[in-house]
mmCIF file with all atom_site columns, C-alpha atoms in Angstrom:
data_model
loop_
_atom_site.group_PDB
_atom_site.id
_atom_site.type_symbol
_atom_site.label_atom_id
_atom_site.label_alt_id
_atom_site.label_comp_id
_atom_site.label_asym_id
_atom_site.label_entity_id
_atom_site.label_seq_id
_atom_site.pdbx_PDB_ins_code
_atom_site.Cartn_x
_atom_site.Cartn_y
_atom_site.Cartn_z
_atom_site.occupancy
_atom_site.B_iso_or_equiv
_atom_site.pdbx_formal_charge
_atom_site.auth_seq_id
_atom_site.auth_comp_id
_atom_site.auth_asym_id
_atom_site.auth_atom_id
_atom_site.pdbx_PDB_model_num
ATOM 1   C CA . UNK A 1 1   ? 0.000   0.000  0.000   1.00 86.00 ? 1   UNK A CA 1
ATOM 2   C CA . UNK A 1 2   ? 2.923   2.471  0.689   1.00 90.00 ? 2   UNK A CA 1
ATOM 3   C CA . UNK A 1 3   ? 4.396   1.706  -2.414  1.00 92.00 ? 3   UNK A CA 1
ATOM 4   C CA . UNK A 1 4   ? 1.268   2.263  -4.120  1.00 93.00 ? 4   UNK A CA 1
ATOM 5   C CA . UNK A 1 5   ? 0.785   5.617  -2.747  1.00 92.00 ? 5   UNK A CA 1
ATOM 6   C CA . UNK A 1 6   ? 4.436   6.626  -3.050  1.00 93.00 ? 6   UNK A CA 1
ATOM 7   C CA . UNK A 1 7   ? 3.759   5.962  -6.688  1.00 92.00 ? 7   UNK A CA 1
ATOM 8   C CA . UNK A 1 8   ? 0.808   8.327  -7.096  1.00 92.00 ? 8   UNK A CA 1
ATOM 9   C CA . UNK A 1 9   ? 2.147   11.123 -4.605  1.00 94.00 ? 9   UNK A CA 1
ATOM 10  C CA . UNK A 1 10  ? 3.311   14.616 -6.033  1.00 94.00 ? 10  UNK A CA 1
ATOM 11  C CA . UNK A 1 11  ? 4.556   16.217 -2.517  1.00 96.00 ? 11  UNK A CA 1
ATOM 12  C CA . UNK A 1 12  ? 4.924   14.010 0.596   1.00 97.00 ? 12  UNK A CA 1
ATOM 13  C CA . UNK A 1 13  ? 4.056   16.056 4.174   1.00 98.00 ? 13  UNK A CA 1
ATOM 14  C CA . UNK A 1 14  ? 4.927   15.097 7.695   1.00 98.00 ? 14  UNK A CA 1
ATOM 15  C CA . UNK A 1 15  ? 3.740   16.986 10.675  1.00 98.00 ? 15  UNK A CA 1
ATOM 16  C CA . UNK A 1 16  ? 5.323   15.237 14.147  1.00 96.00 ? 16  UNK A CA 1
ATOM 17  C CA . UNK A 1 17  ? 5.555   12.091 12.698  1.00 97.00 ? 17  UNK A CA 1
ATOM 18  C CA . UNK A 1 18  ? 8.578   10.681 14.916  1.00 97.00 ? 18  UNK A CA 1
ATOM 19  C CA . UNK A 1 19  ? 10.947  9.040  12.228  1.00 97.00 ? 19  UNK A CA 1
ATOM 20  C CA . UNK A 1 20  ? 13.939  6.174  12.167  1.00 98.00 ? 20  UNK A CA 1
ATOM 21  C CA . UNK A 1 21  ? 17.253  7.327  14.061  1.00 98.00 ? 21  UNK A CA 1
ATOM 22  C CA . UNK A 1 22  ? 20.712  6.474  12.833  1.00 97.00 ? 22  UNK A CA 1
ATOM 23  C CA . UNK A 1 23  ? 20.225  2.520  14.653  1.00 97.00 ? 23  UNK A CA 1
ATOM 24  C CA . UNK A 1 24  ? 16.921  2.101  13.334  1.00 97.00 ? 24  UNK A CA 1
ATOM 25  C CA . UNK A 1 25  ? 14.362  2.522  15.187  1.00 97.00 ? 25  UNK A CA 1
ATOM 26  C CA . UNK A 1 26  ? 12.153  5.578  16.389  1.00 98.00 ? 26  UNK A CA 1
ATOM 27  C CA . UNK A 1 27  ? 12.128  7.033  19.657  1.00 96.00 ? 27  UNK A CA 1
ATOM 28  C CA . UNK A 1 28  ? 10.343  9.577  21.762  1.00 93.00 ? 28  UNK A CA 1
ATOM 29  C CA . UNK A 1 29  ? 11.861  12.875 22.468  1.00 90.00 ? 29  UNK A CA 1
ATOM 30  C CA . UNK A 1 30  ? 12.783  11.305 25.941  1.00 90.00 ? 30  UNK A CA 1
ATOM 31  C CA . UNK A 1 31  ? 14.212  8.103  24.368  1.00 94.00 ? 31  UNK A CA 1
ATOM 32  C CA . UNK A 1 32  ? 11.801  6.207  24.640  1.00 93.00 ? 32  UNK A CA 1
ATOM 33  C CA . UNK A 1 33  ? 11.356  2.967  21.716  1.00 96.00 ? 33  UNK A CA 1
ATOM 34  C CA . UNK A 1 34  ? 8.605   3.631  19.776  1.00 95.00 ? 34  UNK A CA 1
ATOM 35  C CA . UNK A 1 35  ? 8.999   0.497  17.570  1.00 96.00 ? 35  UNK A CA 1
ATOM 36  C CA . UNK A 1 36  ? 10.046  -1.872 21.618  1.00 95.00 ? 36  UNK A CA 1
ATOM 37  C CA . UNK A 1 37  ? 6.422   -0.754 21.924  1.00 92.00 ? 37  UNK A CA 1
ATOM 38  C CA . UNK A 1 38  ? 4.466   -0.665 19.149  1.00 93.00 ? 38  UNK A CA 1
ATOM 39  C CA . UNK A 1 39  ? 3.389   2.278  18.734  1.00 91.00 ? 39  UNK A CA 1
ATOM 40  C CA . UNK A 1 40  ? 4.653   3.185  15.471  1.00 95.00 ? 40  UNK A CA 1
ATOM 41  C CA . UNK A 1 41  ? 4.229   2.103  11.909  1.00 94.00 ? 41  UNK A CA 1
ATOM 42  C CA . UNK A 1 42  ? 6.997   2.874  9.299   1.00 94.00 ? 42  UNK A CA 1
ATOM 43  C CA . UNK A 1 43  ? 5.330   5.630  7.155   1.00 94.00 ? 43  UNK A CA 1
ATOM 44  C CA . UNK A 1 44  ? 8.842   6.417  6.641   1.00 95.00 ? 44  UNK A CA 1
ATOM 45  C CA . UNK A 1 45  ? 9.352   3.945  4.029   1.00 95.00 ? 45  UNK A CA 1
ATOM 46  C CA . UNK A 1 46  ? 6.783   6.264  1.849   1.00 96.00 ? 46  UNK A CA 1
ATOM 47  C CA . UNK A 1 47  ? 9.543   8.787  1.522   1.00 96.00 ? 47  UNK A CA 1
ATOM 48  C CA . UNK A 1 48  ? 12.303  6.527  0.190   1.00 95.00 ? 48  UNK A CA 1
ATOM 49  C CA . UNK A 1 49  ? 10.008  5.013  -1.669  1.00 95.00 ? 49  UNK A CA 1
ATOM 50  C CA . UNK A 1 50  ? 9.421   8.261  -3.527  1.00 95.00 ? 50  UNK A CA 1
ATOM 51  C CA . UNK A 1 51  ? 12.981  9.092  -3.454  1.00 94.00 ? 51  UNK A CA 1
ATOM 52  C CA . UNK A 1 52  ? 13.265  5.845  -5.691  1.00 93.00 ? 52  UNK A CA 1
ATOM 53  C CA . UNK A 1 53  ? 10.748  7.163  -8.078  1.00 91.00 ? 53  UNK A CA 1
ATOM 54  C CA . UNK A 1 54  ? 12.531  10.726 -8.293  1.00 92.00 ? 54  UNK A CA 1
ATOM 55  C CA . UNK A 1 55  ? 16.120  8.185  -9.217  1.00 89.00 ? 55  UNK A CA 1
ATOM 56  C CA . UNK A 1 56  ? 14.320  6.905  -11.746 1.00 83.00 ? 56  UNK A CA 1
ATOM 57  C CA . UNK A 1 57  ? 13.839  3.260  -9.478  1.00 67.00 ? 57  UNK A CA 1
ATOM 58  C CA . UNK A 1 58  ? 10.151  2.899  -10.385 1.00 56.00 ? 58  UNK A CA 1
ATOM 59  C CA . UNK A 1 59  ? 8.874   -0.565 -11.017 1.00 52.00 ? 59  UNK A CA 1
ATOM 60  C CA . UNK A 1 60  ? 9.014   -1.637 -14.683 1.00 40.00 ? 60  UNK A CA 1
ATOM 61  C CA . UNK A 1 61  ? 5.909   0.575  -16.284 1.00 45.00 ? 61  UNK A CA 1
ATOM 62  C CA . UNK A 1 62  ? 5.854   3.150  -14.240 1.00 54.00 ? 62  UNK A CA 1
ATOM 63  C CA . UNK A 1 63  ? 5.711   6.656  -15.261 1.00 56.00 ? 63  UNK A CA 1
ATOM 64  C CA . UNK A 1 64  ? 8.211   7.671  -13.791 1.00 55.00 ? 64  UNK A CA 1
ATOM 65  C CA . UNK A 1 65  ? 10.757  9.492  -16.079 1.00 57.00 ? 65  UNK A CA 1
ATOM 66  C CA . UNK A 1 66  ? 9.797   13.296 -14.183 1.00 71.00 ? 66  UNK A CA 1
ATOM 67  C CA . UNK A 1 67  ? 9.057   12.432 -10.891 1.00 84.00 ? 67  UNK A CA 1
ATOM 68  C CA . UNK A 1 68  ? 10.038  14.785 -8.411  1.00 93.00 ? 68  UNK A CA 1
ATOM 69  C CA . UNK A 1 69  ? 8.103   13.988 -5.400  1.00 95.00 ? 69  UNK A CA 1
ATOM 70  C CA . UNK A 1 70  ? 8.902   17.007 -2.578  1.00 96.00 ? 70  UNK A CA 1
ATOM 71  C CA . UNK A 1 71  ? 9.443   15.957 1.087   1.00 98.00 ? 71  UNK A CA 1
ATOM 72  C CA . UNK A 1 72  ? 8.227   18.518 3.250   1.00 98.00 ? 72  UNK A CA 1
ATOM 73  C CA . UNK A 1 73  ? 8.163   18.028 7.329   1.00 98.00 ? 73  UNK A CA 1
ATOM 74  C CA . UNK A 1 74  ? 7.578   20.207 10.335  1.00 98.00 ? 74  UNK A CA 1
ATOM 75  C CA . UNK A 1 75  ? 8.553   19.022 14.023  1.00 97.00 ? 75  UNK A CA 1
ATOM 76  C CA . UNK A 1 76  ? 9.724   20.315 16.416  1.00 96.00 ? 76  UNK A CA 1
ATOM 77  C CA . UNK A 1 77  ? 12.061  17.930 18.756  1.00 95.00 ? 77  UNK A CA 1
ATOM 78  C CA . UNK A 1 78  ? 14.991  16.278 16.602  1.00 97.00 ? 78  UNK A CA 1
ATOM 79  C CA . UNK A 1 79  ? 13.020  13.165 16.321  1.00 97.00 ? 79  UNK A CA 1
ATOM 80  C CA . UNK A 1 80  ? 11.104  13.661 13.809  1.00 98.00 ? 80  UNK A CA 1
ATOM 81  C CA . UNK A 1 81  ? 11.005  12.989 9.856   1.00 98.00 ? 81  UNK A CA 1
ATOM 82  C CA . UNK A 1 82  ? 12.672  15.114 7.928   1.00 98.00 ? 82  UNK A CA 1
ATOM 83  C CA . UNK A 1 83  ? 14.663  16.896 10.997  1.00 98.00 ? 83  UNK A CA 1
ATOM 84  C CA . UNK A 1 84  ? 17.971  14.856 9.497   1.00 98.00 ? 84  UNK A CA 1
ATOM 85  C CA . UNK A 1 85  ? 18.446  17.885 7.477   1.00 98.00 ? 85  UNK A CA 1
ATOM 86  C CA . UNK A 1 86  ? 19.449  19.725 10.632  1.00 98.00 ? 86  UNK A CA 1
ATOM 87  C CA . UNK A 1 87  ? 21.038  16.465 12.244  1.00 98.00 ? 87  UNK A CA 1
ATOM 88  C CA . UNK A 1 88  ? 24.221  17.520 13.041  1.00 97.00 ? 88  UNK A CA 1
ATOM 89  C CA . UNK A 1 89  ? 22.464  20.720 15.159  1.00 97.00 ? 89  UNK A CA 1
ATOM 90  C CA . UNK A 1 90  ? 20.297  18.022 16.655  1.00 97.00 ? 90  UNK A CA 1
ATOM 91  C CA . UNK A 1 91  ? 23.193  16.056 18.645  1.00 97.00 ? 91  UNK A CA 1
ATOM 92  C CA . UNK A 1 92  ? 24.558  18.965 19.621  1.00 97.00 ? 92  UNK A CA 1
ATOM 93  C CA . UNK A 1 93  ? 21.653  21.043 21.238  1.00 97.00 ? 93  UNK A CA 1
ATOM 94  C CA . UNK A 1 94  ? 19.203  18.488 21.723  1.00 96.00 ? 94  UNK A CA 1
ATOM 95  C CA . UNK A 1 95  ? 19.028  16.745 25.299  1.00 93.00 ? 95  UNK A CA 1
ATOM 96  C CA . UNK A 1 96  ? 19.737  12.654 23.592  1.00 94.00 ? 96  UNK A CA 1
ATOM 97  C CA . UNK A 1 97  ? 20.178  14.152 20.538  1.00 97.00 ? 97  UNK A CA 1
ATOM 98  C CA . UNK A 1 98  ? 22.194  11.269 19.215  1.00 97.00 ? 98  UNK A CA 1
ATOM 99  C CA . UNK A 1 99  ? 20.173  8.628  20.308  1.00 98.00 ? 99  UNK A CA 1
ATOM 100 C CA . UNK A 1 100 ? 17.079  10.387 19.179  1.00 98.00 ? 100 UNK A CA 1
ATOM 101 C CA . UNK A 1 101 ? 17.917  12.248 16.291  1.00 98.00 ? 101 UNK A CA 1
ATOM 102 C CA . UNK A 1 102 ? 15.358  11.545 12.480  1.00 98.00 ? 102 UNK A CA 1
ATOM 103 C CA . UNK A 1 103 ? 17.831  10.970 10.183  1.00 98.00 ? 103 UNK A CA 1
ATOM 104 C CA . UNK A 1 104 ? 15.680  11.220 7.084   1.00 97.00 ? 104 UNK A CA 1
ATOM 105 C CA . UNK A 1 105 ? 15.711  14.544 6.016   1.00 97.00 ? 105 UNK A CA 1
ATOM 106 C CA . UNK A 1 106 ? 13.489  16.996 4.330   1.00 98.00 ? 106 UNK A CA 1
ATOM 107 C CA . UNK A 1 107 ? 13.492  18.929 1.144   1.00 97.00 ? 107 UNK A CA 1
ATOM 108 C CA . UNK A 1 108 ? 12.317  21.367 3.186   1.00 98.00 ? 108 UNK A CA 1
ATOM 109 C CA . UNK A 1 109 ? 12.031  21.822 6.392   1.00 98.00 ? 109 UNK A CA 1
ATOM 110 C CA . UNK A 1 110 ? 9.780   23.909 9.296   1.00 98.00 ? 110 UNK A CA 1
ATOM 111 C CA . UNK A 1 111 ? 11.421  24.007 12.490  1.00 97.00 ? 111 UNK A CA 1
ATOM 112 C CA . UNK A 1 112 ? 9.077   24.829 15.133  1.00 97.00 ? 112 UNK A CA 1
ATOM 113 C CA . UNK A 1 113 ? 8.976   25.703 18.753  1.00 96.00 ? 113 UNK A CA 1
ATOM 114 C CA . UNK A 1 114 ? 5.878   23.638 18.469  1.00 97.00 ? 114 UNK A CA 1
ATOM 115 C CA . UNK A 1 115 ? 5.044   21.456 15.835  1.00 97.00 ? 115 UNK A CA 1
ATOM 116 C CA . UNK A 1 116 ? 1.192   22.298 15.276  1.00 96.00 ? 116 UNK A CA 1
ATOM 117 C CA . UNK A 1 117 ? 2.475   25.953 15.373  1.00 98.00 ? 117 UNK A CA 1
ATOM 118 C CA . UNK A 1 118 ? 4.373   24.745 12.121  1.00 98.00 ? 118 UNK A CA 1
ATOM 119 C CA . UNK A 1 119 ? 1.401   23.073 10.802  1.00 98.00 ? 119 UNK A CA 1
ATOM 120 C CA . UNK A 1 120 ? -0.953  25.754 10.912  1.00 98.00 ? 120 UNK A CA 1
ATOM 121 C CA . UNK A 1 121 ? 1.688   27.897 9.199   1.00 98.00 ? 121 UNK A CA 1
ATOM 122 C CA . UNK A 1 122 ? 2.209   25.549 6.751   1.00 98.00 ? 122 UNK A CA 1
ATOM 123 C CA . UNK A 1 123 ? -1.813  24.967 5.761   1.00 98.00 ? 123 UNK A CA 1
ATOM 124 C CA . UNK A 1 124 ? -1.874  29.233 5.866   1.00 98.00 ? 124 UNK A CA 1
ATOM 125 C CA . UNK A 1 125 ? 0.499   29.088 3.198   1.00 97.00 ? 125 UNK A CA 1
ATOM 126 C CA . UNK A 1 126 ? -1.082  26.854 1.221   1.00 97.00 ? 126 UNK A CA 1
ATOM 127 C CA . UNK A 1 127 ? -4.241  28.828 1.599   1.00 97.00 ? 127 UNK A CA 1
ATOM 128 C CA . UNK A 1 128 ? -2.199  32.128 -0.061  1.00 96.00 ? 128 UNK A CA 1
ATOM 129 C CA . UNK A 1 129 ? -0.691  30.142 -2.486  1.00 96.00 ? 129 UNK A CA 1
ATOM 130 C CA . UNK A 1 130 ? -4.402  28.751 -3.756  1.00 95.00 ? 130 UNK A CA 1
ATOM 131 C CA . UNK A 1 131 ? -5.619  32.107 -3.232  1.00 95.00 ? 131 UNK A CA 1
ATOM 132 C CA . UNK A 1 132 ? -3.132  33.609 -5.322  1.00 94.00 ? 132 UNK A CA 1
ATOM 133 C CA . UNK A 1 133 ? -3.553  30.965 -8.375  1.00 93.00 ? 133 UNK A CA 1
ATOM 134 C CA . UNK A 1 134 ? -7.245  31.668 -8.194  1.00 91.00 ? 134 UNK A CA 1
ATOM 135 C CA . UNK A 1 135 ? -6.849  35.869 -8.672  1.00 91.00 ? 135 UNK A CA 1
ATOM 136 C CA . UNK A 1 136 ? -4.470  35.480 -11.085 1.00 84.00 ? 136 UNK A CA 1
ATOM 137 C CA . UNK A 1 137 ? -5.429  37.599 -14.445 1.00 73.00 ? 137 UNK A CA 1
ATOM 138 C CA . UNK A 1 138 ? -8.980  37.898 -12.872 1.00 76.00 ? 138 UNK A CA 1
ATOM 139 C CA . UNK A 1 139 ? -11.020 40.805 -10.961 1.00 72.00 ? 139 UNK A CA 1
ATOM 140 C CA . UNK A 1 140 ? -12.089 38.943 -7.892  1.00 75.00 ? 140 UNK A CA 1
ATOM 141 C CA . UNK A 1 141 ? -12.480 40.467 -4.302  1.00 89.00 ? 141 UNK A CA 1
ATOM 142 C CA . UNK A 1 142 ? -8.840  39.282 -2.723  1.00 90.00 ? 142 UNK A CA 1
ATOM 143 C CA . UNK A 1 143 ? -10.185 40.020 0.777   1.00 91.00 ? 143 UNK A CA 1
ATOM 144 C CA . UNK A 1 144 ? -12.834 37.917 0.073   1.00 93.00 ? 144 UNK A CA 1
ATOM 145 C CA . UNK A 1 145 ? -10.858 35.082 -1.768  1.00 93.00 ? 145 UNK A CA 1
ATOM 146 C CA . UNK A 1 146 ? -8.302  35.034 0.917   1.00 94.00 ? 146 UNK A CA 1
ATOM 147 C CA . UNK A 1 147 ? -11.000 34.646 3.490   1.00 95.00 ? 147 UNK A CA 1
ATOM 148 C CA . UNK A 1 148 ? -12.577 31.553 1.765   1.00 96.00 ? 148 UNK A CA 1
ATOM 149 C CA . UNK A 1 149 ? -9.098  29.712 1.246   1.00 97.00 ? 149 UNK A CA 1
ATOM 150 C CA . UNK A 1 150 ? -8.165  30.362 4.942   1.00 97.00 ? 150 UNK A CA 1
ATOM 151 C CA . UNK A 1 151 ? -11.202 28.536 5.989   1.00 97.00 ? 151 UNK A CA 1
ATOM 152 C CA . UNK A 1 152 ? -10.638 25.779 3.694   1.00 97.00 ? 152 UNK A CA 1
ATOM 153 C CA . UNK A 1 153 ? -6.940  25.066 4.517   1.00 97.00 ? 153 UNK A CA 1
ATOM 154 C CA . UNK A 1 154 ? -6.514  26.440 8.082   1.00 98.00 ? 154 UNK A CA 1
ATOM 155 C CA . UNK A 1 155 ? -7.643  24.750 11.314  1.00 97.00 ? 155 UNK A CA 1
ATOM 156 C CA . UNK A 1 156 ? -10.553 26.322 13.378  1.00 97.00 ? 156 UNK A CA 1
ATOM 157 C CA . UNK A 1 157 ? -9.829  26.678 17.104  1.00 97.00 ? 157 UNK A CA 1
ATOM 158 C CA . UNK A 1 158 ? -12.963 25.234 18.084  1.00 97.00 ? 158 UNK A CA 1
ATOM 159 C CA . UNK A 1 159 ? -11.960 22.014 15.441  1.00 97.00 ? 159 UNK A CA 1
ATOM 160 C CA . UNK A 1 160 ? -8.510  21.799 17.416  1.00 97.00 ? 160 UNK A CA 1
ATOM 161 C CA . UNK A 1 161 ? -9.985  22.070 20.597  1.00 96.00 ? 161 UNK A CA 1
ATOM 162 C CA . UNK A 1 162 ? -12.647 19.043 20.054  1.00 97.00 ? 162 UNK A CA 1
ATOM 163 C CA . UNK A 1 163 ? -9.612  17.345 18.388  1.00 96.00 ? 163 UNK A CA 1
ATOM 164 C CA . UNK A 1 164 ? -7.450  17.311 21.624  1.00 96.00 ? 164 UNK A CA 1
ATOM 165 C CA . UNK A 1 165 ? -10.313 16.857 24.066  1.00 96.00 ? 165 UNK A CA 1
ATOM 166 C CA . UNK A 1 166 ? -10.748 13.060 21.522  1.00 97.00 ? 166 UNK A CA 1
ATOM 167 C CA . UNK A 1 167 ? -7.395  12.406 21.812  1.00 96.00 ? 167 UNK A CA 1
ATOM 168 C CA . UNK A 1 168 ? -7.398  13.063 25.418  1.00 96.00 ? 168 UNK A CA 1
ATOM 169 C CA . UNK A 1 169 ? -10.582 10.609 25.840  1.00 97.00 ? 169 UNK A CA 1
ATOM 170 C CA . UNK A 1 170 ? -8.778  8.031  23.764  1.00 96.00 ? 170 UNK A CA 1
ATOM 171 C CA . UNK A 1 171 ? -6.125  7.966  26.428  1.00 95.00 ? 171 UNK A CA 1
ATOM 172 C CA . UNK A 1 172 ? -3.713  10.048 24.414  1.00 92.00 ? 172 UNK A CA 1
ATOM 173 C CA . UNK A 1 173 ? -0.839  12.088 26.502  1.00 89.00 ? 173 UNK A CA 1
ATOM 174 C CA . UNK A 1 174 ? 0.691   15.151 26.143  1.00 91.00 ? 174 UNK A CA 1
ATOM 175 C CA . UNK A 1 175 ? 4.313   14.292 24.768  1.00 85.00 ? 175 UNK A CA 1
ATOM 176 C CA . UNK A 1 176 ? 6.292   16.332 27.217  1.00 87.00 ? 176 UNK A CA 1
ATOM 177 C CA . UNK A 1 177 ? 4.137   15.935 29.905  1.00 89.00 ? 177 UNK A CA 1
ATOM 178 C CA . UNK A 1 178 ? 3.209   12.366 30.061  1.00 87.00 ? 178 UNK A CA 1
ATOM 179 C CA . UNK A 1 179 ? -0.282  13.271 31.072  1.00 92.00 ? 179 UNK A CA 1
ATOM 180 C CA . UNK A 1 180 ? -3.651  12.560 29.962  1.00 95.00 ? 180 UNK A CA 1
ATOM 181 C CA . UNK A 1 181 ? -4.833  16.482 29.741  1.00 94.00 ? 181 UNK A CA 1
ATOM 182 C CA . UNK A 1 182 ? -5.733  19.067 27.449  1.00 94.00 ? 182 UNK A CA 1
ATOM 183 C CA . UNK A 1 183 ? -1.949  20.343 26.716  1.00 95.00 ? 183 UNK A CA 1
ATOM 184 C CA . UNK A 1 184 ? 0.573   21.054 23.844  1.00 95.00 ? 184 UNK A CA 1
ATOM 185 C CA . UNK A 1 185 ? 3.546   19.857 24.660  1.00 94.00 ? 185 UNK A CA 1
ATOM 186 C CA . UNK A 1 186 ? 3.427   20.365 28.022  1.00 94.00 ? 186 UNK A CA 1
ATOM 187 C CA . UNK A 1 187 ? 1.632   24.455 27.639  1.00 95.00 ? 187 UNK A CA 1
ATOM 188 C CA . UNK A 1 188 ? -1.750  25.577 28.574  1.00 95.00 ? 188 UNK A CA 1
ATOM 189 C CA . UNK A 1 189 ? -3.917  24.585 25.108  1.00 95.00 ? 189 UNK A CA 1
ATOM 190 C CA . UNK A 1 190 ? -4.426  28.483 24.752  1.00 96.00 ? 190 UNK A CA 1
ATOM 191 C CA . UNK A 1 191 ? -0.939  29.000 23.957  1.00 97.00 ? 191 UNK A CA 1
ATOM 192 C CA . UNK A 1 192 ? -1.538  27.050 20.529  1.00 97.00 ? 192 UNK A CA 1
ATOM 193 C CA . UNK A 1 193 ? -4.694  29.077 20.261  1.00 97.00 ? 193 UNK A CA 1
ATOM 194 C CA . UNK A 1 194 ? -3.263  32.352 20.275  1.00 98.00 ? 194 UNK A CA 1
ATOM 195 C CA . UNK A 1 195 ? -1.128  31.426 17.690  1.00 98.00 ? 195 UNK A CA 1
ATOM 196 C CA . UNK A 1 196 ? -3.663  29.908 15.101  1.00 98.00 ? 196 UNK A CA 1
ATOM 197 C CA . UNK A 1 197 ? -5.312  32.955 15.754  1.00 98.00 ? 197 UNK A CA 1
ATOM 198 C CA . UNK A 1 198 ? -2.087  34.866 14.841  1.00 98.00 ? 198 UNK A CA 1
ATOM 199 C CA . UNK A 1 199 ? -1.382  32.538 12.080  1.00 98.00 ? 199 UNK A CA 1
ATOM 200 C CA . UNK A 1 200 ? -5.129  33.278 10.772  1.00 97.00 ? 200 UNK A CA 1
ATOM 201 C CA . UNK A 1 201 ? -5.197  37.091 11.060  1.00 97.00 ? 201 UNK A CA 1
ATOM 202 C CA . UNK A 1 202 ? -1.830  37.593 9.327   1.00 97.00 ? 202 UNK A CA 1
ATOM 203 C CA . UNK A 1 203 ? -2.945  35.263 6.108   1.00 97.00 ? 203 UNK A CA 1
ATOM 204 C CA . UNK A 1 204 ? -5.916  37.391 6.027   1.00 95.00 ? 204 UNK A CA 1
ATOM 205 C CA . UNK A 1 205 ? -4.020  40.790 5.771   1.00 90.00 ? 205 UNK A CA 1
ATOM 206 C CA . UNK A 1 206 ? -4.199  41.795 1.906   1.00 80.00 ? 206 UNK A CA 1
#
């Protein structure tokens, strides 16, 4: 199924998806074995399986003489896909840095204090980006087009709110907290708020 997708894929995104370190395996930011415990799948393999593709190592049939599949990843902790761009920087300011550090790295990279922060920046980007191929050549309101492409592409607060409150009452934790409560990484969940809001206002400013 990975390959599959990896074969149909035009850009490949990862938002805090913890990825393989240099012995293998994937770890939390305090060290702990993700793959010991089960508790992660290799979605990695999706990425080198595009990287094949953009070689020119597509099976026998496939289209693949222009791939160019983009790897783009946001996280925030070292561990993370796509933070092996930064690697080196990782074992030597992260706390287990070189037990913990992603290795596979982006093609382009958002380093965030907070990894959702990243996200939404990411998805209000987008939103411009769509907004801007829609106005082009025509006469169309751009408060009003930006306004409709924001909503598409950029989280609501009250969506991210009943978002953590399920993962909370599916026995999710907070990943620098270790508890079961309505947190970001450990910060009151209004901290993340006030920067979606942020996040939303600015793409909104013509």
């Amino acid at each position: 199924r990975l390959r599959a997708l990896a074969r149909k894929a035009d850009v490949i995104i990862a938002c805090e998806r913890a990825g393989p370190a240099s012995d293998g395996k994937c770890y939390t930011m305090r060290g702990i074995d993700m793959n010991e415990k089960g508790l992660i799948a290799p979605l990695h393999r999706i990425v080198e399986m595009a990287r094949e593709r953009n070689n020119g190592g597509g099976r026998v049939g496939d289209d693949d003489d222009e791939a160019n599949v983009k790897f783009i990843a946001v996280g925030d902790g070292g561990n993370e896909m796509g933070m092996g761009k930064v690697l080196g920087k990782i074992h030597e300011h992260i706390p287990n840095g070189k037990l913990i550090g992603a290795v596979t790295e982006a093609d382009h990279l958002i380093a965030a204090s907070v990894s959702n922060w990243g996200g939404y920046a990411l998805a209000a980007a987008a939103a411009l980006v769509r907004c801007s191929d829609e106005l082009d050549g025509s006469d169309d309101d751009e408060k009003e087009a930006r306004a409709k492409w924001v909503e598409r592409c950029v989280p609501t607060e009250g969506g991210e709110v009943k978002l953590l409150e399920r993962c909370v009452a599916a026995g999710c934790r907070d990943g620098v907290s270790g508890k079961m409560e309505a947190t970001v990484d450990g910060m009151p969940l209004e901290t993340s708020m006030k920067c979606l809001r942020d996040i939303r206002e600015a793409a909104l400013i013509p």
